[in-house]
Coordinates of N, CA and C and ligand atoms in Angstrom, one line a residue:
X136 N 57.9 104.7 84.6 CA 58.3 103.5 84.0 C 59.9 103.3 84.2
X137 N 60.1 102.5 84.5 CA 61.7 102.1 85.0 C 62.3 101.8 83.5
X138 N 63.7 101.9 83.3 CA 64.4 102.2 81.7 C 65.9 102.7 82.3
X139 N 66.8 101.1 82.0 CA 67.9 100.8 82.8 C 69.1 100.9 81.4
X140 N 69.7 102.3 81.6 CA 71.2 102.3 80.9 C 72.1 101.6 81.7
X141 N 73.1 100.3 81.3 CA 74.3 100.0 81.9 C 75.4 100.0 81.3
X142 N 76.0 101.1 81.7 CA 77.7 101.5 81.4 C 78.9 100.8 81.9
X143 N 79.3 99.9 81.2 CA 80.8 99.2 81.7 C 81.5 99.4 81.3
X144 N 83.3 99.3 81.9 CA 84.7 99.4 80.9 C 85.1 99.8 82.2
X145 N 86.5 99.6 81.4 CA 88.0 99.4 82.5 C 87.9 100.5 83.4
X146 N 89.1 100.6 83.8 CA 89.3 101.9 84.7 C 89.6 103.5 84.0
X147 N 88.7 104.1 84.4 CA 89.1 105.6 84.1 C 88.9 105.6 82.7
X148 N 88.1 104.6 81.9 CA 87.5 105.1 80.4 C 87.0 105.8 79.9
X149 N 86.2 106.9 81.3 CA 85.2 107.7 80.7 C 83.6 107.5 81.3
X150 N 83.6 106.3 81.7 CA 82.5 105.8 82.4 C 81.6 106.9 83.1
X151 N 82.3 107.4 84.4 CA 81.6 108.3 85.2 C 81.1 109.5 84.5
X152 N 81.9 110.0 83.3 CA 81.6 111.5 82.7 C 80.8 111.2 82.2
X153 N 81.0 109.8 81.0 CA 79.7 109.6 80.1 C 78.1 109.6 80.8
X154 N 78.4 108.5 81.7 CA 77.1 108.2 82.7 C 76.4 109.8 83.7
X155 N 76.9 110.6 84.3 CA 76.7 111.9 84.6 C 75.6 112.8 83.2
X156 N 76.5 112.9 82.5 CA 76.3 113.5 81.0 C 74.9 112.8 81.0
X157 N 75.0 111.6 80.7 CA 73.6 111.2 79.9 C 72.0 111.2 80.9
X158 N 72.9 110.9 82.1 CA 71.4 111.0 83.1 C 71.0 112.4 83.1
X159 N 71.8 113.7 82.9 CA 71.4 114.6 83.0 C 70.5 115.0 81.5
X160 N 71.1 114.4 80.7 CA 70.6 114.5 79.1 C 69.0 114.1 79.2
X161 N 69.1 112.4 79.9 CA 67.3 112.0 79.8 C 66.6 112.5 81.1
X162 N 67.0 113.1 82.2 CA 66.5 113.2 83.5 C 66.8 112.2 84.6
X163 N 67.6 111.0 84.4 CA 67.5 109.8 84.8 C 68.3 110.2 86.1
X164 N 68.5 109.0 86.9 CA 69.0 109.1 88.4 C 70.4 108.3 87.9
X165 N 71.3 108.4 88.6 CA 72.7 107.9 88.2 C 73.5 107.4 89.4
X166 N 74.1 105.9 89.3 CA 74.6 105.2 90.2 C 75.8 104.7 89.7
X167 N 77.0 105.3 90.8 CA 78.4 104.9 89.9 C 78.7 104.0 91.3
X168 N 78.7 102.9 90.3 CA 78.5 101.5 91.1 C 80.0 101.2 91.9
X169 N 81.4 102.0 91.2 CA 82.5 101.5 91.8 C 82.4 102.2 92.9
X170 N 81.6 103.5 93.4 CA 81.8 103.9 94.7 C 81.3 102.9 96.0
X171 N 80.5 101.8 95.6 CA 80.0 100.8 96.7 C 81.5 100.2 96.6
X172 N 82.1 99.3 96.0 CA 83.1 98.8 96.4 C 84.6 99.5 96.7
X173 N 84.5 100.7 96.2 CA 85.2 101.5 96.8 C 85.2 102.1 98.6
X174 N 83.8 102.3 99.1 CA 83.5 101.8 100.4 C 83.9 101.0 101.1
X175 N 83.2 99.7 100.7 CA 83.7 98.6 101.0 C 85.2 98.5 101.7
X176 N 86.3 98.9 100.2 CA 87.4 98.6 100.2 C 88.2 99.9 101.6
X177 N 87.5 100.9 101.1 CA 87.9 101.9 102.5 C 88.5 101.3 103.5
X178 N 86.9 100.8 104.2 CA 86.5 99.8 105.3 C 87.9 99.0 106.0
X179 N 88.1 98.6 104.5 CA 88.7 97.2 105.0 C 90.7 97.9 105.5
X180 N 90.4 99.2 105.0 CA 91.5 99.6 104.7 C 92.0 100.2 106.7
X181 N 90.7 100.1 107.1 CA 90.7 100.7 108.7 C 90.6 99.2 109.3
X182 N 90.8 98.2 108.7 CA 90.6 97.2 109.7 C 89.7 96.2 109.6
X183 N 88.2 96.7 108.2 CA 87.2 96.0 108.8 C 87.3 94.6 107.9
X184 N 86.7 93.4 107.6 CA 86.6 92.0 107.6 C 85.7 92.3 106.0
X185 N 86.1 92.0 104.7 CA 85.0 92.8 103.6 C 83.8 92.6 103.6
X186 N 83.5 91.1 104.0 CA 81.8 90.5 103.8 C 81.0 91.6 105.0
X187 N 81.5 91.6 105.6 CA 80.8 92.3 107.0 C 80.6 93.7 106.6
X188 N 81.6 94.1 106.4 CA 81.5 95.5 105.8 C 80.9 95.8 104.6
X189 N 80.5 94.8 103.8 CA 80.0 95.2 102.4 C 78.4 94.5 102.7
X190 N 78.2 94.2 103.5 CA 76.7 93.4 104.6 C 76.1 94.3 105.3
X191 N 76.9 95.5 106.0 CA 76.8 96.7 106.8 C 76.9 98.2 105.4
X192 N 76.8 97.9 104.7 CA 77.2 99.3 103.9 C 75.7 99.9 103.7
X193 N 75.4 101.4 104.3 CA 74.6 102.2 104.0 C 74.5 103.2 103.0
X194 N 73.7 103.4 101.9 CA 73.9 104.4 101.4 C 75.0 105.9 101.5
X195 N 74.5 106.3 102.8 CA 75.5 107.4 102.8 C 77.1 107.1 103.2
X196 N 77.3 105.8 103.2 CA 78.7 105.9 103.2 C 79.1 106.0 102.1
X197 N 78.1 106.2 100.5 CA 79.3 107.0 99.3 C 79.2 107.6 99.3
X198 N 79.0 108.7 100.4 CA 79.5 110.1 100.2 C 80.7 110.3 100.9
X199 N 81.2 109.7 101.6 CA 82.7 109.5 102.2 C 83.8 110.4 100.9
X200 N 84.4 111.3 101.7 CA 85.1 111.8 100.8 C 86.9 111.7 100.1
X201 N 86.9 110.3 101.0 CA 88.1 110.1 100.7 C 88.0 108.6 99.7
X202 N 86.9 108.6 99.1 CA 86.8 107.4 97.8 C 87.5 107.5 96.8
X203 N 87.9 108.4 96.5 CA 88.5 108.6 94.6 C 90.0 108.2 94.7
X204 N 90.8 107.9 96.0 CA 92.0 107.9 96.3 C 92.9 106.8 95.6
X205 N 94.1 106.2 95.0 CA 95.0 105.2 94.3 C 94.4 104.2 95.5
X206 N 94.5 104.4 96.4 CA 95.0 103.0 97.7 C 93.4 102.6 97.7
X207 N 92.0 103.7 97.5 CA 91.4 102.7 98.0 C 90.9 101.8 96.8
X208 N 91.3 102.2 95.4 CA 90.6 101.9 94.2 C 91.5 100.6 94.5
X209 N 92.6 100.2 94.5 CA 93.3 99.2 94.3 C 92.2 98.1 96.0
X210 N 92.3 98.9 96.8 CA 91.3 98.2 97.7 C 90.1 97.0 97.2
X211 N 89.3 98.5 97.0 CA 88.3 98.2 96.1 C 88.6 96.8 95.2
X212 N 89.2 97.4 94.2 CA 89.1 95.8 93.0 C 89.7 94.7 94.2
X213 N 90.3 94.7 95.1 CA 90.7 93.6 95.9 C 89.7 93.1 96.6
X214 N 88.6 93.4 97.2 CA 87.2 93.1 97.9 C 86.4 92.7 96.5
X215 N 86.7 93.1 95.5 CA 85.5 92.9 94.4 C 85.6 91.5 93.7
X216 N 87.0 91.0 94.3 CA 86.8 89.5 93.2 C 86.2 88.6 94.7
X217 N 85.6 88.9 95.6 CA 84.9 88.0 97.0 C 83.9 88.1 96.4
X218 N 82.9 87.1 96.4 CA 81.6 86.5 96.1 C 81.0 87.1 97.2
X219 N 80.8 86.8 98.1 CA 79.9 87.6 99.0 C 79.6 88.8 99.2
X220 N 80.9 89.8 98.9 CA 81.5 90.9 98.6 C 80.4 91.4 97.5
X221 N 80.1 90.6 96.5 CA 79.5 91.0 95.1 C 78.2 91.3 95.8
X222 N 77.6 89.3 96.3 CA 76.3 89.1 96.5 C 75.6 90.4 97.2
X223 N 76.5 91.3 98.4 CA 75.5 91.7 99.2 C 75.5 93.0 98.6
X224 N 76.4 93.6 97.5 CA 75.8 94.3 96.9 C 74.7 94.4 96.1
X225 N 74.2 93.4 95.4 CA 73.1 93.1 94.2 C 71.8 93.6 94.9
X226 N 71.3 93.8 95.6 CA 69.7 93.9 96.0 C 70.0 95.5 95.8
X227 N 70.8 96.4 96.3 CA 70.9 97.8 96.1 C 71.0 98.4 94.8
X228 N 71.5 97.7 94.3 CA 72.1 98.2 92.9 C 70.5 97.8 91.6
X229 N 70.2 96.5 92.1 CA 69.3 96.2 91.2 C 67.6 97.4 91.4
X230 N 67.8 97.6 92.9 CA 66.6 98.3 93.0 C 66.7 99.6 92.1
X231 N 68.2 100.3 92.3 CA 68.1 101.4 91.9 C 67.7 100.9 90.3
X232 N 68.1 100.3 89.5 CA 68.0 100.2 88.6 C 67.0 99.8 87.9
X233 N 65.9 99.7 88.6 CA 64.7 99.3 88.4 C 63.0 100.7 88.4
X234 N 64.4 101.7 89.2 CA 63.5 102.5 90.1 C 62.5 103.5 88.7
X235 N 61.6 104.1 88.9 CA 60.9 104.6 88.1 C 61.3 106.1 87.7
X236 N 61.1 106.1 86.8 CA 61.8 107.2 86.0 C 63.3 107.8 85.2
X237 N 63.7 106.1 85.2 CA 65.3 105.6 84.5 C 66.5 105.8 85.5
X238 N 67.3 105.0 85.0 CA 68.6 104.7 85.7 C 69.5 104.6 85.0
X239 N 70.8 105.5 85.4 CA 72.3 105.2 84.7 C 73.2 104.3 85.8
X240 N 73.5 103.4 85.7 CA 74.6 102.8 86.3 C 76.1 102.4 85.3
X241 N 77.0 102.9 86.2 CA 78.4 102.2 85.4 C 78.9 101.6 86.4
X242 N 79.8 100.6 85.8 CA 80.4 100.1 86.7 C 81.6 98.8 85.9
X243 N 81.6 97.5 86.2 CA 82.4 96.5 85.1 C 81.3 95.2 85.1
X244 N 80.1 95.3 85.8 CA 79.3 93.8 85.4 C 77.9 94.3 85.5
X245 N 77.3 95.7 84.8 CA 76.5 95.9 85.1 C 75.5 95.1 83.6
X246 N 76.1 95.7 82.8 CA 75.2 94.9 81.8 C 75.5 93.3 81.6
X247 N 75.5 92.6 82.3 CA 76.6 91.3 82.2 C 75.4 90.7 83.4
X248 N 75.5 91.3 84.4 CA 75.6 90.5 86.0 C 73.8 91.3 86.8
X249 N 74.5 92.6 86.8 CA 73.5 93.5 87.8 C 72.2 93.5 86.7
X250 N 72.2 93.8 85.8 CA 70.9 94.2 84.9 C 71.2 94.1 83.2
X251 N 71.1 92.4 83.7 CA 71.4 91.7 82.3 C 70.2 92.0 81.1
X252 N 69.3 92.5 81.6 CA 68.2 92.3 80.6 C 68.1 94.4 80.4
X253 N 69.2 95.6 81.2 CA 68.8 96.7 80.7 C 68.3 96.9 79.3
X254 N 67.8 97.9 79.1 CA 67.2 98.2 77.7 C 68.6 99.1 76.9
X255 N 69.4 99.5 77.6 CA 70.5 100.0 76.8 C 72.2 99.8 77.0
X256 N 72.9 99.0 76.8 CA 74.1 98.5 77.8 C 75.0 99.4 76.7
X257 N 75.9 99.9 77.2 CA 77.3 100.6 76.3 C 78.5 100.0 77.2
X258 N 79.8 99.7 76.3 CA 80.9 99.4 77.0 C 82.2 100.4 76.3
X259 N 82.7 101.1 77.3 CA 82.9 101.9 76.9 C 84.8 101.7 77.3
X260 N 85.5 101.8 76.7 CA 87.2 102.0 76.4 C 87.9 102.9 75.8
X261 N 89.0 102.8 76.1 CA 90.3 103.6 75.6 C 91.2 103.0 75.9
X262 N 92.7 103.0 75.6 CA 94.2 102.7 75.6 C 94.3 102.9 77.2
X263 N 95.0 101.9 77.7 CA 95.4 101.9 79.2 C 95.9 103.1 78.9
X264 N 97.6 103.5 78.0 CA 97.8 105.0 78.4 C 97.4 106.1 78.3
X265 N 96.0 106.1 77.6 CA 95.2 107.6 77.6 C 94.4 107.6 78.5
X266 N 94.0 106.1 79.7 CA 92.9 106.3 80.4 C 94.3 107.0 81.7
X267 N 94.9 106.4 81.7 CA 96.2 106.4 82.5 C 96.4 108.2 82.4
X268 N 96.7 109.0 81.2 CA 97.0 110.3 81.2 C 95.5 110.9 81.9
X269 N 94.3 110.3 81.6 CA 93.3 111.4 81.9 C 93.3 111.2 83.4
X270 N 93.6 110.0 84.4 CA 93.3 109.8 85.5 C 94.4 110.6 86.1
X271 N 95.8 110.4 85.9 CA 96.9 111.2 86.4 C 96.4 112.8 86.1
X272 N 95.7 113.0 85.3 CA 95.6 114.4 85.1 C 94.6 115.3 86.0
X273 N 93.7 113.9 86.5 CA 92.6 114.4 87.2 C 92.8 114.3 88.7
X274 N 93.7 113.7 88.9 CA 94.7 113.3 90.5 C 95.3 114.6 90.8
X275 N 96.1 115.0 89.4 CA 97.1 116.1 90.0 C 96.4 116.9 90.3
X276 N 95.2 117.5 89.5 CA 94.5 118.7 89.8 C 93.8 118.9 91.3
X277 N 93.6 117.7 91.6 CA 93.2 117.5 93.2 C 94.3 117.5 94.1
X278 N 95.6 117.6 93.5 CA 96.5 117.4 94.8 C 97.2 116.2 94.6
X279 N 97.2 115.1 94.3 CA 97.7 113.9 94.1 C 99.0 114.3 93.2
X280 N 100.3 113.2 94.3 CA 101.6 113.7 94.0 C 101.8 112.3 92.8
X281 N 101.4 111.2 92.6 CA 101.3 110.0 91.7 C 102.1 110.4 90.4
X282 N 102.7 109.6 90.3 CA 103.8 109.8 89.0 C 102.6 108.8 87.8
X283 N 102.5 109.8 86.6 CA 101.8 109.1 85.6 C 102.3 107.3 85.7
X284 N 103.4 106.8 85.8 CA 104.0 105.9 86.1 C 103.3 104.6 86.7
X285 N 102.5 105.4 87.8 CA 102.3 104.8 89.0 C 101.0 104.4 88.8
X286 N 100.5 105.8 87.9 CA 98.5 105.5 87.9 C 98.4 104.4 86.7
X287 N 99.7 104.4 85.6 CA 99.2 103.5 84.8 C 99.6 101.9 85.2
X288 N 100.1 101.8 86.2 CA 100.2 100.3 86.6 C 99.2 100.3 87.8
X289 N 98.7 101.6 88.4 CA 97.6 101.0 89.0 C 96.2 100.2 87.9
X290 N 96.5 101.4 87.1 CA 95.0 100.6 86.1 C 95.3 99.6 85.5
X291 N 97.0 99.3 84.9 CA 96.7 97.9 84.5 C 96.7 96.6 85.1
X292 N 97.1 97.1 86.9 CA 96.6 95.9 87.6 C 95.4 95.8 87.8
X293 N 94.8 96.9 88.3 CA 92.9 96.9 88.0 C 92.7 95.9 87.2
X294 N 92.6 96.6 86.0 CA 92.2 95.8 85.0 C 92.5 94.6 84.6
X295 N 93.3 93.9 85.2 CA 94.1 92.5 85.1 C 93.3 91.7 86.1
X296 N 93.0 92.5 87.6 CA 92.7 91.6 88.3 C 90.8 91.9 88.0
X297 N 90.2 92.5 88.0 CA 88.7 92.6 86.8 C 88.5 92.3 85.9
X298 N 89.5 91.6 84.9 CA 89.3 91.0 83.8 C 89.3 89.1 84.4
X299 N 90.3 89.2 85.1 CA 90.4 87.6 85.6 C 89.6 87.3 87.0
X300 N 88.9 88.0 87.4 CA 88.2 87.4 88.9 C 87.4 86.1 88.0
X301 N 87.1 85.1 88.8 CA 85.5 83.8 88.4 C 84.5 84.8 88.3
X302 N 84.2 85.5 89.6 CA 82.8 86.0 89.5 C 82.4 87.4 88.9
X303 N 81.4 87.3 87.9 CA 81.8 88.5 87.4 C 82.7 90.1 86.7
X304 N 83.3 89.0 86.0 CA 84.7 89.3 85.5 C 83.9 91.0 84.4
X305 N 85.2 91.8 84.4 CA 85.4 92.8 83.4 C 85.3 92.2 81.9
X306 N 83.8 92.4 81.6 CA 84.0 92.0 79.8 C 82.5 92.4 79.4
X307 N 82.7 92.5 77.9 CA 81.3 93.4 77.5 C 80.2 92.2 77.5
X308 N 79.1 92.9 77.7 CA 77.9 92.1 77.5 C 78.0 91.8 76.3
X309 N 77.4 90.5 75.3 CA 76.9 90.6 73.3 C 76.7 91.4 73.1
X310 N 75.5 92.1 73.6 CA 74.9 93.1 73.1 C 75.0 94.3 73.6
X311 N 76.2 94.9 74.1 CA 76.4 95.8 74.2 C 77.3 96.6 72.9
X312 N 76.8 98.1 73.1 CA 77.3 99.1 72.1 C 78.8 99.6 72.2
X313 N 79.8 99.4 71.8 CA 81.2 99.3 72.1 C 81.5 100.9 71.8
X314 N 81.9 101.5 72.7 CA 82.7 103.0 72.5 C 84.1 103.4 73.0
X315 N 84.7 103.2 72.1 CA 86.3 103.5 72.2 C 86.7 105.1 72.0
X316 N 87.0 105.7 73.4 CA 86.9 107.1 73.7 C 88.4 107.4 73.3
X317 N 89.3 106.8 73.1 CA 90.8 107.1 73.0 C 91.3 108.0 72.2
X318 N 90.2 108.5 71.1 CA 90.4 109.9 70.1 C 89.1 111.0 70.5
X319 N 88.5 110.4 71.5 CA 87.6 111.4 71.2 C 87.5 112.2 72.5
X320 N 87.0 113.3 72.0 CA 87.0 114.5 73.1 C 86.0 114.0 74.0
X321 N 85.4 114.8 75.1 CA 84.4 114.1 75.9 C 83.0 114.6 75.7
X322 N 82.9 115.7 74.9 CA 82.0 115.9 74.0 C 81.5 115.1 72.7
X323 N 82.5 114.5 72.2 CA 82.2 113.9 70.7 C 82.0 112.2 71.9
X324 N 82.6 112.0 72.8 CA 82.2 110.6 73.8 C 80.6 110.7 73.8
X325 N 79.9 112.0 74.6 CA 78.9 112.1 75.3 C 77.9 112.2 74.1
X326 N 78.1 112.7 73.0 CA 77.3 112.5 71.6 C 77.0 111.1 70.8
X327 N 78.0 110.2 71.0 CA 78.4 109.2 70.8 C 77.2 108.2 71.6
X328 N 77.2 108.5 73.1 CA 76.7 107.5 74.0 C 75.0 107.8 73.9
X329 N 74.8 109.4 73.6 CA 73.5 109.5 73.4 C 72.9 109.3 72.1
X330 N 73.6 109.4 70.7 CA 73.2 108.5 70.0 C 72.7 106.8 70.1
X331 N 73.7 106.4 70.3 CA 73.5 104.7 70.7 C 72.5 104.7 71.4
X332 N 72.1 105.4 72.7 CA 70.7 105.0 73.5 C 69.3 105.9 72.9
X333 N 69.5 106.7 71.9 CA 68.1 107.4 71.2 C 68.0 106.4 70.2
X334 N 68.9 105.6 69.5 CA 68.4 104.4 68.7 C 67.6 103.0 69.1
X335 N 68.1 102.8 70.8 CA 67.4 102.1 71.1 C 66.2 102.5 72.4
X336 N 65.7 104.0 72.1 CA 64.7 104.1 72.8 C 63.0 104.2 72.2
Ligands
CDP573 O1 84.4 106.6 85.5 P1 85.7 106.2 84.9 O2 86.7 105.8 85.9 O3 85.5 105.3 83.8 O4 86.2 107.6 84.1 P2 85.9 109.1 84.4 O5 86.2 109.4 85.8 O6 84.6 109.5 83.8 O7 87.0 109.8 83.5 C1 88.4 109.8 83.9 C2 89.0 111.1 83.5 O8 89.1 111.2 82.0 C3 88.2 112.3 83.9 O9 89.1 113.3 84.4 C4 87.5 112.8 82.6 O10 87.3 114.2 82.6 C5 88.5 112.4 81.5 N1 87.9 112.0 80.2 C6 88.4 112.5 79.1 O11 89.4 113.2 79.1 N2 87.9 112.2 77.8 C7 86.8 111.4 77.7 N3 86.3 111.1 76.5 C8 86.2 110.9 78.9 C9 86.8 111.2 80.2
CDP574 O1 86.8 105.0 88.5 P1 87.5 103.7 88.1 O2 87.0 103.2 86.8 O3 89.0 103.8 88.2 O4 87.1 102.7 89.3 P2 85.6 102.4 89.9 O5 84.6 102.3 88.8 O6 85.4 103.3 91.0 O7 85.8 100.9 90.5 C1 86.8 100.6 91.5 C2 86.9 99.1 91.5 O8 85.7 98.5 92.0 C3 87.2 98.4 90.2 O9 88.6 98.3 89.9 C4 86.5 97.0 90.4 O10 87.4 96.1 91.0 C5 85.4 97.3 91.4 N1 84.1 97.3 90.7 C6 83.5 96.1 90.4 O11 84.1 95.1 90.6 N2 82.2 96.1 89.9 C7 81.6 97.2 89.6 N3 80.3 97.2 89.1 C8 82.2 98.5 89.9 C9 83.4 98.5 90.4

């Protein structure tokens, strides 16, 4: 039986840990939806045209290992406010989220746009500058020379330009369960997000 979690919020809220965490909690399969337009944005980053590239995207191009990068995330949200860009992702995203035996997706229009009718939507936040310290903290340990400075005006252009696109803008569904991670550890987060979805299972 198909049983669709959608995880949305800004950049670097927490999204991917929580979503990881909880699919491993119910057994579910997990789709971290910014790696498609993070592809995408790669793409475009070598040259390619977005609609065409986001028209051509095969699953295993998110395993590309150079996704998590400042230049391609800013890419990324750059291809993400194209309409076509969106459309030709929706049939992938929806299948997985339909697929049998549950689904985590995060992403910024999942409970909104992709799977408006899931059975459990969370929207999940924190303070641009604590998402800002955990992303800088998670860059450096990879190698990334990024002055905290730098990551927090990448996220609050992100977030500026995802909150204002037309199509499918950054914003909570009604009915989604609001979690503001900005005090909380990522254990007291991932308790938090599995409460909210055991009440509505
Ligand atoms: O997926 P999203 O960009 O929303 O965020 P993430 O990649 O899950 O989290 C960004 C960073 O914040 C990671 O290094 C997490 O370990 C860290 N984090 C945290 O410190 N406290 C939380 N409650 C959640 C995430
Ligand atoms: O990990 P982080 O939260 O920093 O970014 P991400 O989730 O990998 O998303 C990268 C970019 O893709 C975002 O800034 C959005 O512009 C776009 N995106 C989107 O438009 N819709 C989604 N469902 C997921 C990501």
């Amino acid at each position: 039986m198909a049983f669709t979690i959608a995880i949305d919020g800004p950049a670097a809220a927490g999204k991917g840990t929580l979503s990881k965490a909880v699919a491993a909690h119910f057994g579910y399969a997990h789709l971290d939806t910014g790696l498609l337009y993070r592809a995408v944005g790669a793409r475009t980053l070598q040259g390619a045209e977005p609609i065409a590239a986001a028209q051509a995207l095969q699953a295993e191009d998110l395993e590309a290992d150079n996704l998590r990068t400042p230049d391609v995330a800013q890419a990324a949200s750059k291809v993400a406010v194209i309409p076509e860009v969106r459309a030709a992702l929706v049939a992938f995203q929806q299948a997985f989220a339909r697929r049998d035996g549950g689904a985590v997706l995060d992403g910024r229009d999942i409970g909104t746009v992709i799977c408006p009718d899931a059975e459990v939507k969370l929207f999940v936040t924190a303070s641009a500058e604590v998402r800002a310290t955990r992303r800088h903290k998670e860059l450096a340990e990879k190698g990334g020379t990024q002055s905290y400075e730098a990551v927090l005006q990448d996220v609050i252009e992100r977030d500026k330009r995802d909150s204002e696109r037309a199509t499918a803008p950054l914003k909570p569904a009604e009915d989604a369960v609001q979690i503001d991670t900005s005090d909380l550890s990522i254990e007291a987060a991932i308790a938090a997000a599995i409460a909210a979805i055991e009440a509505r299972r």
